[in-house]
mmCIF file of N, CA and C in Angstrom:
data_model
loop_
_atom_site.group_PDB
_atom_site.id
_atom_site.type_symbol
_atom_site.label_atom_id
_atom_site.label_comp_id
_atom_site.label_asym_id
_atom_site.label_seq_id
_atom_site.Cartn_x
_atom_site.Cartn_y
_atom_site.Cartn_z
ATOM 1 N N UNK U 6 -45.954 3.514 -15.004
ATOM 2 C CA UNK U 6 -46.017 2.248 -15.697
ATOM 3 C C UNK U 6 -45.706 1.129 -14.700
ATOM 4 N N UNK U 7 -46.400 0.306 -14.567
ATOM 5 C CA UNK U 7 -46.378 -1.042 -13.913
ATOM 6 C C UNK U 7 -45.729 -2.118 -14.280
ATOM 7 N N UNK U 8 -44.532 -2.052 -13.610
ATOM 8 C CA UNK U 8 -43.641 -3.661 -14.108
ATOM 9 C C UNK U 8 -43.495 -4.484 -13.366
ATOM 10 N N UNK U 9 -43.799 -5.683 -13.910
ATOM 11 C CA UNK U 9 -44.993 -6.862 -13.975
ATOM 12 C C UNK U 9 -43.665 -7.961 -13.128
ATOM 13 N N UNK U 10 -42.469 -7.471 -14.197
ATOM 14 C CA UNK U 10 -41.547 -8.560 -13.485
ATOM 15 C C UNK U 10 -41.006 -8.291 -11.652
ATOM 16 N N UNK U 11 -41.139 -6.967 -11.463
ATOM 17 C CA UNK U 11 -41.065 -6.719 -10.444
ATOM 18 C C UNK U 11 -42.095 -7.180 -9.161
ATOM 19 N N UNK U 12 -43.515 -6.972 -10.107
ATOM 20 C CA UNK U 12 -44.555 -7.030 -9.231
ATOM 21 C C UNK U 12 -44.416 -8.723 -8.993
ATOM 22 N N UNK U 13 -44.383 -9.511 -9.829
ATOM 23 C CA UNK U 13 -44.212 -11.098 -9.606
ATOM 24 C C UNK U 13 -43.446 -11.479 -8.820
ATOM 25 N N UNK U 14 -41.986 -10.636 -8.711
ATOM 26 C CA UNK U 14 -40.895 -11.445 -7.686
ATOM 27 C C UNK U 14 -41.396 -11.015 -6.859
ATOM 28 N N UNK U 15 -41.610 -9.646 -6.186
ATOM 29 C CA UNK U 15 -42.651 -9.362 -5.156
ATOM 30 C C UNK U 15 -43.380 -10.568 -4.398
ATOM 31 N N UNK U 16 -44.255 -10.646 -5.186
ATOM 32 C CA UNK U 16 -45.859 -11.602 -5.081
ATOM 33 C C UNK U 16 -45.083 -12.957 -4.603
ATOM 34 N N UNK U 17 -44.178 -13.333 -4.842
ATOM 35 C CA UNK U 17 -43.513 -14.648 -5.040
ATOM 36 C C UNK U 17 -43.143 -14.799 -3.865
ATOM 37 N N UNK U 18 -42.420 -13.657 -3.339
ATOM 38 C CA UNK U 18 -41.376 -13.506 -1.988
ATOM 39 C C UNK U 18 -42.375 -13.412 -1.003
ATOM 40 N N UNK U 19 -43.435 -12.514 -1.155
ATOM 41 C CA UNK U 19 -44.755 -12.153 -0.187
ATOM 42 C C UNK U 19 -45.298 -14.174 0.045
ATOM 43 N N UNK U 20 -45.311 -14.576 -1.101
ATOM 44 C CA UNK U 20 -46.708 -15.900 -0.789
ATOM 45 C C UNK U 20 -45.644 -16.846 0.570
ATOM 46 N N UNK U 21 -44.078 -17.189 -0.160
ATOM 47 C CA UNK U 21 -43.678 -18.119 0.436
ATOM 48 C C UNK U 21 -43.159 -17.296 1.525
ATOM 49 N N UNK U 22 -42.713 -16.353 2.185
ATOM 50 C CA UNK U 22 -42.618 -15.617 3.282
ATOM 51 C C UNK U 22 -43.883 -15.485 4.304
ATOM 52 N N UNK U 23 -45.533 -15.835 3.319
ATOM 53 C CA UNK U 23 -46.416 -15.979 4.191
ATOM 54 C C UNK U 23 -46.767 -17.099 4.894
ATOM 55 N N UNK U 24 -46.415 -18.184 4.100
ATOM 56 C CA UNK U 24 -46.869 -19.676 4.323
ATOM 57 C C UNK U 24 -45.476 -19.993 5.417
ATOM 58 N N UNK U 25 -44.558 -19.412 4.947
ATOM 59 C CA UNK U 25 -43.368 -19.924 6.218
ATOM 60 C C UNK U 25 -43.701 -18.885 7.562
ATOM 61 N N UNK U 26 -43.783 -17.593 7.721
ATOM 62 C CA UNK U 26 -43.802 -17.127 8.813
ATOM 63 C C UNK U 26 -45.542 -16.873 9.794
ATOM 64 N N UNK U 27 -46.397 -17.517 8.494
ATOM 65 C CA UNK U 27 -47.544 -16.996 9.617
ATOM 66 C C UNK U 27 -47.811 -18.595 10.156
ATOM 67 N N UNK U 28 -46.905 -19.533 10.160
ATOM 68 C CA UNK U 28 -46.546 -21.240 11.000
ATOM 69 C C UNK U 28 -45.982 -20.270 12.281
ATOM 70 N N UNK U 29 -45.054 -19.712 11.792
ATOM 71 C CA UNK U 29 -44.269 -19.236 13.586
ATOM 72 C C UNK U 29 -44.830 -18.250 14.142
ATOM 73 N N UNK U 30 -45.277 -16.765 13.693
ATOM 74 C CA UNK U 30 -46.203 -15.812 14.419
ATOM 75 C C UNK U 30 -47.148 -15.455 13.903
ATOM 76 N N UNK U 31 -48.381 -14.921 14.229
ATOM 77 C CA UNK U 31 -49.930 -14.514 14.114
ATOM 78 C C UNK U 31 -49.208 -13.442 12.589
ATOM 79 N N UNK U 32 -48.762 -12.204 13.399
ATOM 80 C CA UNK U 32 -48.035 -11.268 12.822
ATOM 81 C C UNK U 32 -47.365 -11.570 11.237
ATOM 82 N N UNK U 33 -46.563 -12.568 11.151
ATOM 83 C CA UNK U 33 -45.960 -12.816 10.336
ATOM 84 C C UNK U 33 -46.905 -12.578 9.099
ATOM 85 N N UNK U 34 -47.792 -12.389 8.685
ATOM 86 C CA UNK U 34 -48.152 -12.828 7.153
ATOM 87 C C UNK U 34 -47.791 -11.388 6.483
ATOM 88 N N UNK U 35 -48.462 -10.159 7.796
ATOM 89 C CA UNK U 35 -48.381 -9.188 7.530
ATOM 90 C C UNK U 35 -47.522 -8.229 7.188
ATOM 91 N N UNK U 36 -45.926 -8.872 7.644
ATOM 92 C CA UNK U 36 -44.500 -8.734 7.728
ATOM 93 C C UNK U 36 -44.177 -9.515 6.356
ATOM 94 N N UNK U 37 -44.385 -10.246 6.232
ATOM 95 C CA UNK U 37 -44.504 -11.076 4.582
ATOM 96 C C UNK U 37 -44.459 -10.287 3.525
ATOM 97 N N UNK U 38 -45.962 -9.992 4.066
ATOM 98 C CA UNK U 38 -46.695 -8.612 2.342
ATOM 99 C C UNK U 38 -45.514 -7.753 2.660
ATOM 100 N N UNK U 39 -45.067 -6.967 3.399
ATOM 101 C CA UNK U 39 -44.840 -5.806 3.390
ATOM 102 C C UNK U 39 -43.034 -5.675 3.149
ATOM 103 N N UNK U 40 -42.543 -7.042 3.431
ATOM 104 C CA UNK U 40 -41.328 -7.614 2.563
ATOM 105 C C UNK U 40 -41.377 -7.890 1.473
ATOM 106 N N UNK U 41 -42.297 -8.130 0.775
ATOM 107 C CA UNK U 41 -42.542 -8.605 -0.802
ATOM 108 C C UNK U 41 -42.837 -7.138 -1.214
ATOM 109 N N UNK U 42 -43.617 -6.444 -0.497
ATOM 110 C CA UNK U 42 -43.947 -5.163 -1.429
ATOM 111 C C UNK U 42 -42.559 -4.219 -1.092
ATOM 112 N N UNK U 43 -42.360 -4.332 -0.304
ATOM 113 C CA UNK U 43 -40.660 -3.320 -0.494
ATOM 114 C C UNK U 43 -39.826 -3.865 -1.369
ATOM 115 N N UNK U 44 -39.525 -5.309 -1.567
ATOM 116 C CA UNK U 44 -38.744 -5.673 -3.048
ATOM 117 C C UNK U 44 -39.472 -5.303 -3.749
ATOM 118 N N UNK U 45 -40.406 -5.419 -4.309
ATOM 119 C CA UNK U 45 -41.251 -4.986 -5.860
ATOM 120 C C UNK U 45 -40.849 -3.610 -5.827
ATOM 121 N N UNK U 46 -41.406 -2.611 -4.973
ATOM 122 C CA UNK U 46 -40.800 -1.186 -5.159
ATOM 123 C C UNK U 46 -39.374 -0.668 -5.108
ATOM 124 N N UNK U 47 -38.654 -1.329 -5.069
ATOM 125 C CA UNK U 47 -37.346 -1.116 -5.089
ATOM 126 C C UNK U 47 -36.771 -1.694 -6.377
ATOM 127 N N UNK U 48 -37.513 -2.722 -6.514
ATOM 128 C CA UNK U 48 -36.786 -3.356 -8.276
ATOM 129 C C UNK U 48 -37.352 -2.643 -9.492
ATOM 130 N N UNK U 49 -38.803 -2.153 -8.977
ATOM 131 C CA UNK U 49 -39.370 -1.363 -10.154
ATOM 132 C C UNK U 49 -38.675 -0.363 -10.100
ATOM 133 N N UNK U 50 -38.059 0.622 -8.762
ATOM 134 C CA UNK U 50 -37.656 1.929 -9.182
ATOM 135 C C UNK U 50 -35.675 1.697 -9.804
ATOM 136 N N UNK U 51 -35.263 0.701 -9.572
ATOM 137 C CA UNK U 51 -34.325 0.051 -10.070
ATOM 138 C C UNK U 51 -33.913 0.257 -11.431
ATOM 139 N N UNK U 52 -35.256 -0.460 -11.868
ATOM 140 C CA UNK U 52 -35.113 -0.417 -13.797
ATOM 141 C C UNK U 52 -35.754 0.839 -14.272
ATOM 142 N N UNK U 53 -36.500 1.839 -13.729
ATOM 143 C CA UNK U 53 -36.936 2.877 -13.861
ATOM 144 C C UNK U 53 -37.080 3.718 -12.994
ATOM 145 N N UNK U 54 -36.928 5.300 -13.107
ATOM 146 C CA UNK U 54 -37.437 6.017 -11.890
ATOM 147 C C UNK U 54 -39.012 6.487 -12.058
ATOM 148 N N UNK U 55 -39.003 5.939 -11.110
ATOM 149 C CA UNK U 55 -40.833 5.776 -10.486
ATOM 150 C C UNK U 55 -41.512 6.907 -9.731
ATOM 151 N N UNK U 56 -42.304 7.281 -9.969
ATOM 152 C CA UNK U 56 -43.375 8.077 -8.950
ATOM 153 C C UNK U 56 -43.665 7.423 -7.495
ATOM 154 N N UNK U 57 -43.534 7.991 -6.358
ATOM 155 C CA UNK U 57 -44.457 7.345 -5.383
ATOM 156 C C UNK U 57 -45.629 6.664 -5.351
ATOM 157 N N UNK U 58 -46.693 7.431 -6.155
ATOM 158 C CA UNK U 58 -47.609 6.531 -6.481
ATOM 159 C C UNK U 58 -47.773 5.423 -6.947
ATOM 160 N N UNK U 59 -46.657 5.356 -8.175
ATOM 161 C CA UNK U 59 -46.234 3.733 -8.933
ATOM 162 C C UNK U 59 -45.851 3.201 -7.746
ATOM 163 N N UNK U 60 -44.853 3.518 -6.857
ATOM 164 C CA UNK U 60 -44.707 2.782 -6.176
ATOM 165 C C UNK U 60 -45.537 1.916 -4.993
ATOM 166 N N UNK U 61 -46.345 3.022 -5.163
ATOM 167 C CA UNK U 61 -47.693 2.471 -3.812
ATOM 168 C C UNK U 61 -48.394 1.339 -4.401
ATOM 169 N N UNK U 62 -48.698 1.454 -6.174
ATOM 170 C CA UNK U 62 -49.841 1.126 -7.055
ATOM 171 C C UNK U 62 -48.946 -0.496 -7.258
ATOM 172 N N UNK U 63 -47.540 -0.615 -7.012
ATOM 173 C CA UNK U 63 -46.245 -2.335 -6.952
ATOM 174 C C UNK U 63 -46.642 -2.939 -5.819
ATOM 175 N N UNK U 64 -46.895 -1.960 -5.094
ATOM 176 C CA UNK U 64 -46.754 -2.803 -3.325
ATOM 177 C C UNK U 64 -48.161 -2.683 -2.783
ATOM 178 N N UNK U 65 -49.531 -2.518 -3.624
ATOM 179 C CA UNK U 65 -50.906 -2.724 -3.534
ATOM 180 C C UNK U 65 -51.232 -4.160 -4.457
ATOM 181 N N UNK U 66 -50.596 -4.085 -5.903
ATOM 182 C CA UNK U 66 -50.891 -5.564 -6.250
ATOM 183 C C UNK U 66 -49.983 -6.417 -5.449
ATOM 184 N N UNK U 67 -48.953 -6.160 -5.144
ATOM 185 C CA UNK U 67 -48.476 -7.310 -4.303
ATOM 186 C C UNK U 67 -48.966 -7.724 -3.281
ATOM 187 N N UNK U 68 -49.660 -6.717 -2.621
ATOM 188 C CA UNK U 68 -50.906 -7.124 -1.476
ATOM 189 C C UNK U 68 -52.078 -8.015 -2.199
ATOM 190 N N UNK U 69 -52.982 -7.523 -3.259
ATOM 191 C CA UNK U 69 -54.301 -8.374 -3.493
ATOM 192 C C UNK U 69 -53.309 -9.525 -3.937
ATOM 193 N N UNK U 70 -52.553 -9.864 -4.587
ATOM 194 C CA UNK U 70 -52.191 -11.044 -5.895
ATOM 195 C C UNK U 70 -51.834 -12.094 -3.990
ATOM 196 N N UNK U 71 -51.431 -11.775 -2.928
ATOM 197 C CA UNK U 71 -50.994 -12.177 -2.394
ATOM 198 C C UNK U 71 -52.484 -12.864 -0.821
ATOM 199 N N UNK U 72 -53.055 -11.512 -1.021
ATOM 200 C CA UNK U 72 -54.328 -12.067 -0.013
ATOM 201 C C UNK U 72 -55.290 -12.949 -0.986
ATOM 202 N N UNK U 73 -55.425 -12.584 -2.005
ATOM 203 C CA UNK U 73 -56.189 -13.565 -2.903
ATOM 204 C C UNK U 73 -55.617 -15.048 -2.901
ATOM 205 N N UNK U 74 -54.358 -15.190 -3.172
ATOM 206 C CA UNK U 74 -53.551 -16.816 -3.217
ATOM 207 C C UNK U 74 -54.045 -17.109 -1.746
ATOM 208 N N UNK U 75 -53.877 -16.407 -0.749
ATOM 209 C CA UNK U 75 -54.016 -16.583 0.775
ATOM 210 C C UNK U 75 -55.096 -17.632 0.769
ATOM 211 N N UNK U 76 -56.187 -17.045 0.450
ATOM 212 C CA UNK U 76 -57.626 -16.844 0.704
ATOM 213 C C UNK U 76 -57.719 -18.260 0.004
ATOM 214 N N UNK U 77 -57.876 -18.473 -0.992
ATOM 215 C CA UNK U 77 -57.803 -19.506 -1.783
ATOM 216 C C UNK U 77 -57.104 -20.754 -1.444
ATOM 217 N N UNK U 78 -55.921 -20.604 -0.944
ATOM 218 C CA UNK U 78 -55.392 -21.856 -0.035
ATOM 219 C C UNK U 78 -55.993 -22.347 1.073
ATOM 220 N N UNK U 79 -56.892 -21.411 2.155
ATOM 221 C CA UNK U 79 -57.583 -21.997 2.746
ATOM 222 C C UNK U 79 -58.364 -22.408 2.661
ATOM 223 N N UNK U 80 -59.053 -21.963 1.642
ATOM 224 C CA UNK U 80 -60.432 -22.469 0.682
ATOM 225 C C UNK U 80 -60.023 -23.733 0.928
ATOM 226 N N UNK U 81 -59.027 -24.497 0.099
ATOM 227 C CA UNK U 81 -58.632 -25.869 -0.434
ATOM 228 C C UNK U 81 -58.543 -26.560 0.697
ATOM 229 N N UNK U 82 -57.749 -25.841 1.690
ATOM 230 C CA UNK U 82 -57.804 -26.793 2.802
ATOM 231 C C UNK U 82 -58.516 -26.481 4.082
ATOM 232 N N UNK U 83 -59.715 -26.128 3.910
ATOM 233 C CA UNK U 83 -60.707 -26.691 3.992
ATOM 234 C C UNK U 83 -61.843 -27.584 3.505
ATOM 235 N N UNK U 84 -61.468 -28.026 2.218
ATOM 236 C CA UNK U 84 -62.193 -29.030 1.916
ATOM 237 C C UNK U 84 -63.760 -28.563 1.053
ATOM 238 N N UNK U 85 -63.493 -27.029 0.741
ATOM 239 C CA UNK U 85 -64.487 -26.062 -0.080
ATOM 240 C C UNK U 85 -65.212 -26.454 0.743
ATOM 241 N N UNK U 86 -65.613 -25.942 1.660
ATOM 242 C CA UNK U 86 -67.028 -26.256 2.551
ATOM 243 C C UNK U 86 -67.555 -24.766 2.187
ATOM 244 N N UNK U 87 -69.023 -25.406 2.792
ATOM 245 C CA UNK U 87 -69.795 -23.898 2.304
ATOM 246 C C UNK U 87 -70.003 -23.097 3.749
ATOM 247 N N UNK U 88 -69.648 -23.566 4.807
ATOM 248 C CA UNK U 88 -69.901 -22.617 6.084
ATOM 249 C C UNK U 88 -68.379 -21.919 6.154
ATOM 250 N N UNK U 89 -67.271 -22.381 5.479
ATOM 251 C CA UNK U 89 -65.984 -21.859 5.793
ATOM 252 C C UNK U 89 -66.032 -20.650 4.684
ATOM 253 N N UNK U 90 -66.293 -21.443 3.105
ATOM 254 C CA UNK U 90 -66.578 -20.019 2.302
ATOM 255 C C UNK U 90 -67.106 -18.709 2.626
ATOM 256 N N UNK U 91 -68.075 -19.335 3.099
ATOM 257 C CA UNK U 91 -68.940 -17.745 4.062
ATOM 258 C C UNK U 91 -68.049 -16.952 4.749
ATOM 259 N N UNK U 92 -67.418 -17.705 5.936
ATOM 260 C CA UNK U 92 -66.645 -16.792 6.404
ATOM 261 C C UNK U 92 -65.150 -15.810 5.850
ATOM 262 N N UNK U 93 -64.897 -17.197 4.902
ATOM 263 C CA UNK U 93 -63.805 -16.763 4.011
ATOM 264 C C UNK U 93 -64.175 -15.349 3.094
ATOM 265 N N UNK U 94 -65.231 -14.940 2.547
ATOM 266 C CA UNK U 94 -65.784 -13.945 2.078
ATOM 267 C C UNK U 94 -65.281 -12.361 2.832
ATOM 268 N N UNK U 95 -65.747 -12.575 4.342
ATOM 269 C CA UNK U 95 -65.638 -11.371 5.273
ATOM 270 C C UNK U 95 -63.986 -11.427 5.321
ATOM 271 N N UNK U 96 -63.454 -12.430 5.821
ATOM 272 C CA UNK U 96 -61.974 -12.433 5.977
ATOM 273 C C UNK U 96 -61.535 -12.079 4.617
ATOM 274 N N UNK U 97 -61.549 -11.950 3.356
ATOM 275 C CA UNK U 97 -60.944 -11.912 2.390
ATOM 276 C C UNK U 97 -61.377 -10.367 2.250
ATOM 277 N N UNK U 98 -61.960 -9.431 2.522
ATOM 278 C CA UNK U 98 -62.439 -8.238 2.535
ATOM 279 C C UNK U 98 -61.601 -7.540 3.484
ATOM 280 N N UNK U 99 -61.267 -8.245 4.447
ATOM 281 C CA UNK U 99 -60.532 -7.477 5.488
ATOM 282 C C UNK U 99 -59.099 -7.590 5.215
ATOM 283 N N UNK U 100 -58.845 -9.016 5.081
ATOM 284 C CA UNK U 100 -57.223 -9.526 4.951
ATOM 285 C C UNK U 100 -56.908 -8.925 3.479
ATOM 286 N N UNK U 101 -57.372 -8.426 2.653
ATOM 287 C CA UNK U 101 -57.135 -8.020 1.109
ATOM 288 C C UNK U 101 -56.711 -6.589 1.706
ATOM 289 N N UNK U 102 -58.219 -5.588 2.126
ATOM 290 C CA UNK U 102 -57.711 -4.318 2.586
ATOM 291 C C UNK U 102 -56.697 -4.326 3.617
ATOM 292 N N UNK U 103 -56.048 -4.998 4.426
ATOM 293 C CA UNK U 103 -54.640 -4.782 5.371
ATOM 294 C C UNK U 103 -53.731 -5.209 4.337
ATOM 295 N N UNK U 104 -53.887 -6.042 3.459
ATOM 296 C CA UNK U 104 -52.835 -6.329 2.816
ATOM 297 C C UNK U 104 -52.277 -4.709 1.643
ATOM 298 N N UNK U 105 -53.510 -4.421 0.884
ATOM 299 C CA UNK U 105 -53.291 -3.150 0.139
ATOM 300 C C UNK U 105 -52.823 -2.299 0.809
ATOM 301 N N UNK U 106 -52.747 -1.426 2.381
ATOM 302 C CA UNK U 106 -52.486 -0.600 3.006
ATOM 303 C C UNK U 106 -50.831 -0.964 3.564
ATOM 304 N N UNK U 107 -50.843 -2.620 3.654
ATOM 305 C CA UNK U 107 -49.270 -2.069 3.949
ATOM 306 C C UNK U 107 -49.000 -2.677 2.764
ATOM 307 N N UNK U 108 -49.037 -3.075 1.528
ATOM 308 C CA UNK U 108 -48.266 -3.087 -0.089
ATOM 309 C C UNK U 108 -48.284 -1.548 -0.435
ATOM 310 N N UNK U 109 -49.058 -0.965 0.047
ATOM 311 C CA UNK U 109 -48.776 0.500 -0.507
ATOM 312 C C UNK U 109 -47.694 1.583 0.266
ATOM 313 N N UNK U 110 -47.619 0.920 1.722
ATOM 314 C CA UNK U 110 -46.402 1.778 2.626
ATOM 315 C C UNK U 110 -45.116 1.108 2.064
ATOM 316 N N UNK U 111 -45.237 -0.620 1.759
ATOM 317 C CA UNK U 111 -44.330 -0.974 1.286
ATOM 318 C C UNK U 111 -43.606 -0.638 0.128
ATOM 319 N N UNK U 112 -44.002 -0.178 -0.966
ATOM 320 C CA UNK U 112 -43.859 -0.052 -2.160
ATOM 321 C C UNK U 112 -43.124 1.274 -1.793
ATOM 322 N N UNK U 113 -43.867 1.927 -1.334
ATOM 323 C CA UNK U 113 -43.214 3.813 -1.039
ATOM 324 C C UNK U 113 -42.160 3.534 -0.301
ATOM 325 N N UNK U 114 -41.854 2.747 0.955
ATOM 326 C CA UNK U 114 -40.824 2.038 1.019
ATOM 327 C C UNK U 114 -39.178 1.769 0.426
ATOM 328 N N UNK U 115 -39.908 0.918 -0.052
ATOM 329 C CA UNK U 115 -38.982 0.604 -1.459
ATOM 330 C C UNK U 115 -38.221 1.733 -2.485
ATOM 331 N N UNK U 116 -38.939 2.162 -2.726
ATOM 332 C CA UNK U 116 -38.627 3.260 -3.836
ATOM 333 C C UNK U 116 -37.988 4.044 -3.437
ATOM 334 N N UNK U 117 -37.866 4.964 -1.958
ATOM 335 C CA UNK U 117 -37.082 5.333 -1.258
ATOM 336 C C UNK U 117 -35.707 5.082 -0.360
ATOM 337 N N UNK U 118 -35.778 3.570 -0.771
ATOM 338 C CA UNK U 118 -34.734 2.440 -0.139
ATOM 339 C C UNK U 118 -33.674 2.996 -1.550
ATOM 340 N N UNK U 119 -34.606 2.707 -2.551
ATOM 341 C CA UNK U 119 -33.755 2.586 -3.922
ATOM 342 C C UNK U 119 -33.599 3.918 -4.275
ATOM 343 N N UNK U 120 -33.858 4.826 -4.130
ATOM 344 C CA UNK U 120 -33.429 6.407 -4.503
ATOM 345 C C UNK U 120 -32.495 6.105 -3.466
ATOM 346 N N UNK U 121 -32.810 6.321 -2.260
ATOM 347 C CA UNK U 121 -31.488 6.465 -1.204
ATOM 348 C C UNK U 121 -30.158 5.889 -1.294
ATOM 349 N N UNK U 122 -30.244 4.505 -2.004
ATOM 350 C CA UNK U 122 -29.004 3.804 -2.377
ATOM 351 C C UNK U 122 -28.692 4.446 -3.544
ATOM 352 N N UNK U 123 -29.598 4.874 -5.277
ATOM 353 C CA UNK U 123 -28.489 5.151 -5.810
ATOM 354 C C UNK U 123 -28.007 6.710 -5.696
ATOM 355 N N UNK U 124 -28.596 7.492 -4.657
ATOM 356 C CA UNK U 124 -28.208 9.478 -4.884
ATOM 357 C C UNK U 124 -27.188 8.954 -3.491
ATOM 358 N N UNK U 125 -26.618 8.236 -3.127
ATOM 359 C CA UNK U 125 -25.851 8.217 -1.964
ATOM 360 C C UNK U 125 -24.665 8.601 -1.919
ATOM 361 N N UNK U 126 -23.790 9.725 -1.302
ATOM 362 C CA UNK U 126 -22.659 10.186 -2.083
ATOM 363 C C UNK U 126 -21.526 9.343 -1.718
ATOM 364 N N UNK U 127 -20.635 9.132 -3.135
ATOM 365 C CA UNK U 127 -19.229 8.352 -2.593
ATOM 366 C C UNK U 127 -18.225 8.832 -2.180
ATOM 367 N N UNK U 128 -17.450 7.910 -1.565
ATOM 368 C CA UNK U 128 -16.041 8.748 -0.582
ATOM 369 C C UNK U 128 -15.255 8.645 -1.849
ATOM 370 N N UNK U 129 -14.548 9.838 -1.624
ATOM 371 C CA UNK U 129 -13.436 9.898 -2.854
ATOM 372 C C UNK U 129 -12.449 9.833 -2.118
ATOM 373 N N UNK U 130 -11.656 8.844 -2.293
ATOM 374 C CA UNK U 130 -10.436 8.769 -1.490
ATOM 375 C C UNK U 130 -9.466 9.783 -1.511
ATOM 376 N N UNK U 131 -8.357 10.641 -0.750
ATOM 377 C CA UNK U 131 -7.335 11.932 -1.152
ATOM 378 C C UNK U 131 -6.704 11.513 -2.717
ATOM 379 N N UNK U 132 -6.667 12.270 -3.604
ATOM 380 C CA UNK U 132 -5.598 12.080 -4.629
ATOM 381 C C UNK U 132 -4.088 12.419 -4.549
ATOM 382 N N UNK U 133 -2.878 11.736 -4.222
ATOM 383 C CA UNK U 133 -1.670 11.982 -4.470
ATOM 384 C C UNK U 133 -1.161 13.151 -5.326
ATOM 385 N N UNK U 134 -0.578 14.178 -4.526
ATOM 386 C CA UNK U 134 -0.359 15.357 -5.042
ATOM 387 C C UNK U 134 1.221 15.253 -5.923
#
């Protein structure tokens, strides 16, 4: 099952993590997605325990919901031209599929972040005899 509130804070953390870090490195957008999709898979397996696959299937929409906004912002600023659309087409085919491949490592990620934190064993301090 797919939860939506997870997948949004995700998507949320991915857009403005993209617009701030791909200003400072090339790299950055891609480090973005794949920070947004490890929160989504970690908050979904949080409120539920999740399959890997759910988890791949949190940190794949957090990839499209996130190359799509991408894609679309440059649209705008460019000024909707029709020679930039064109190219925007091929780039949105490519930048969508890198984005799904690491939302889906991300997500598996995640889910394993969040199993690992809660099966983690606690120190029991000595008890006073």
């Amino acid at each position: 099952m797919i939860d939506q509130k997870s997948v949004i804070i995700g998507f949320l953390i991915a857009l403005v993590l993209v617009l701030a870090m791909g200003l400072i490195f090339p790299i950055g957008q891609f480090v973005a997605v794949l920070i947004g999709a490890i929160v989504a898979g970690y908050l979904a397996n949080k409120k539920a325990k999740i399959t890997v696959v759910e988890a791949a299937l949190h940190g794949i929409l957090v990839g499209i919901f996130t190359g799509i906004v991408q894609i679309l912002i440059v649209f705008v600023r460019s000024g909707f031209s029709e020679t930039v659309a064109s190219i925007l087409i091929i780039a949105a085919l490519v930048l969508i599929g890198a984005y799904i491949i690491i939302g889906a490592l991300g997500g598996i990620v995640g889910t394993l972040v969040g199993v690992k934190s809660t099966n983690s064993p606690e120190i029991k301090e000595d008890q006073p005899k």
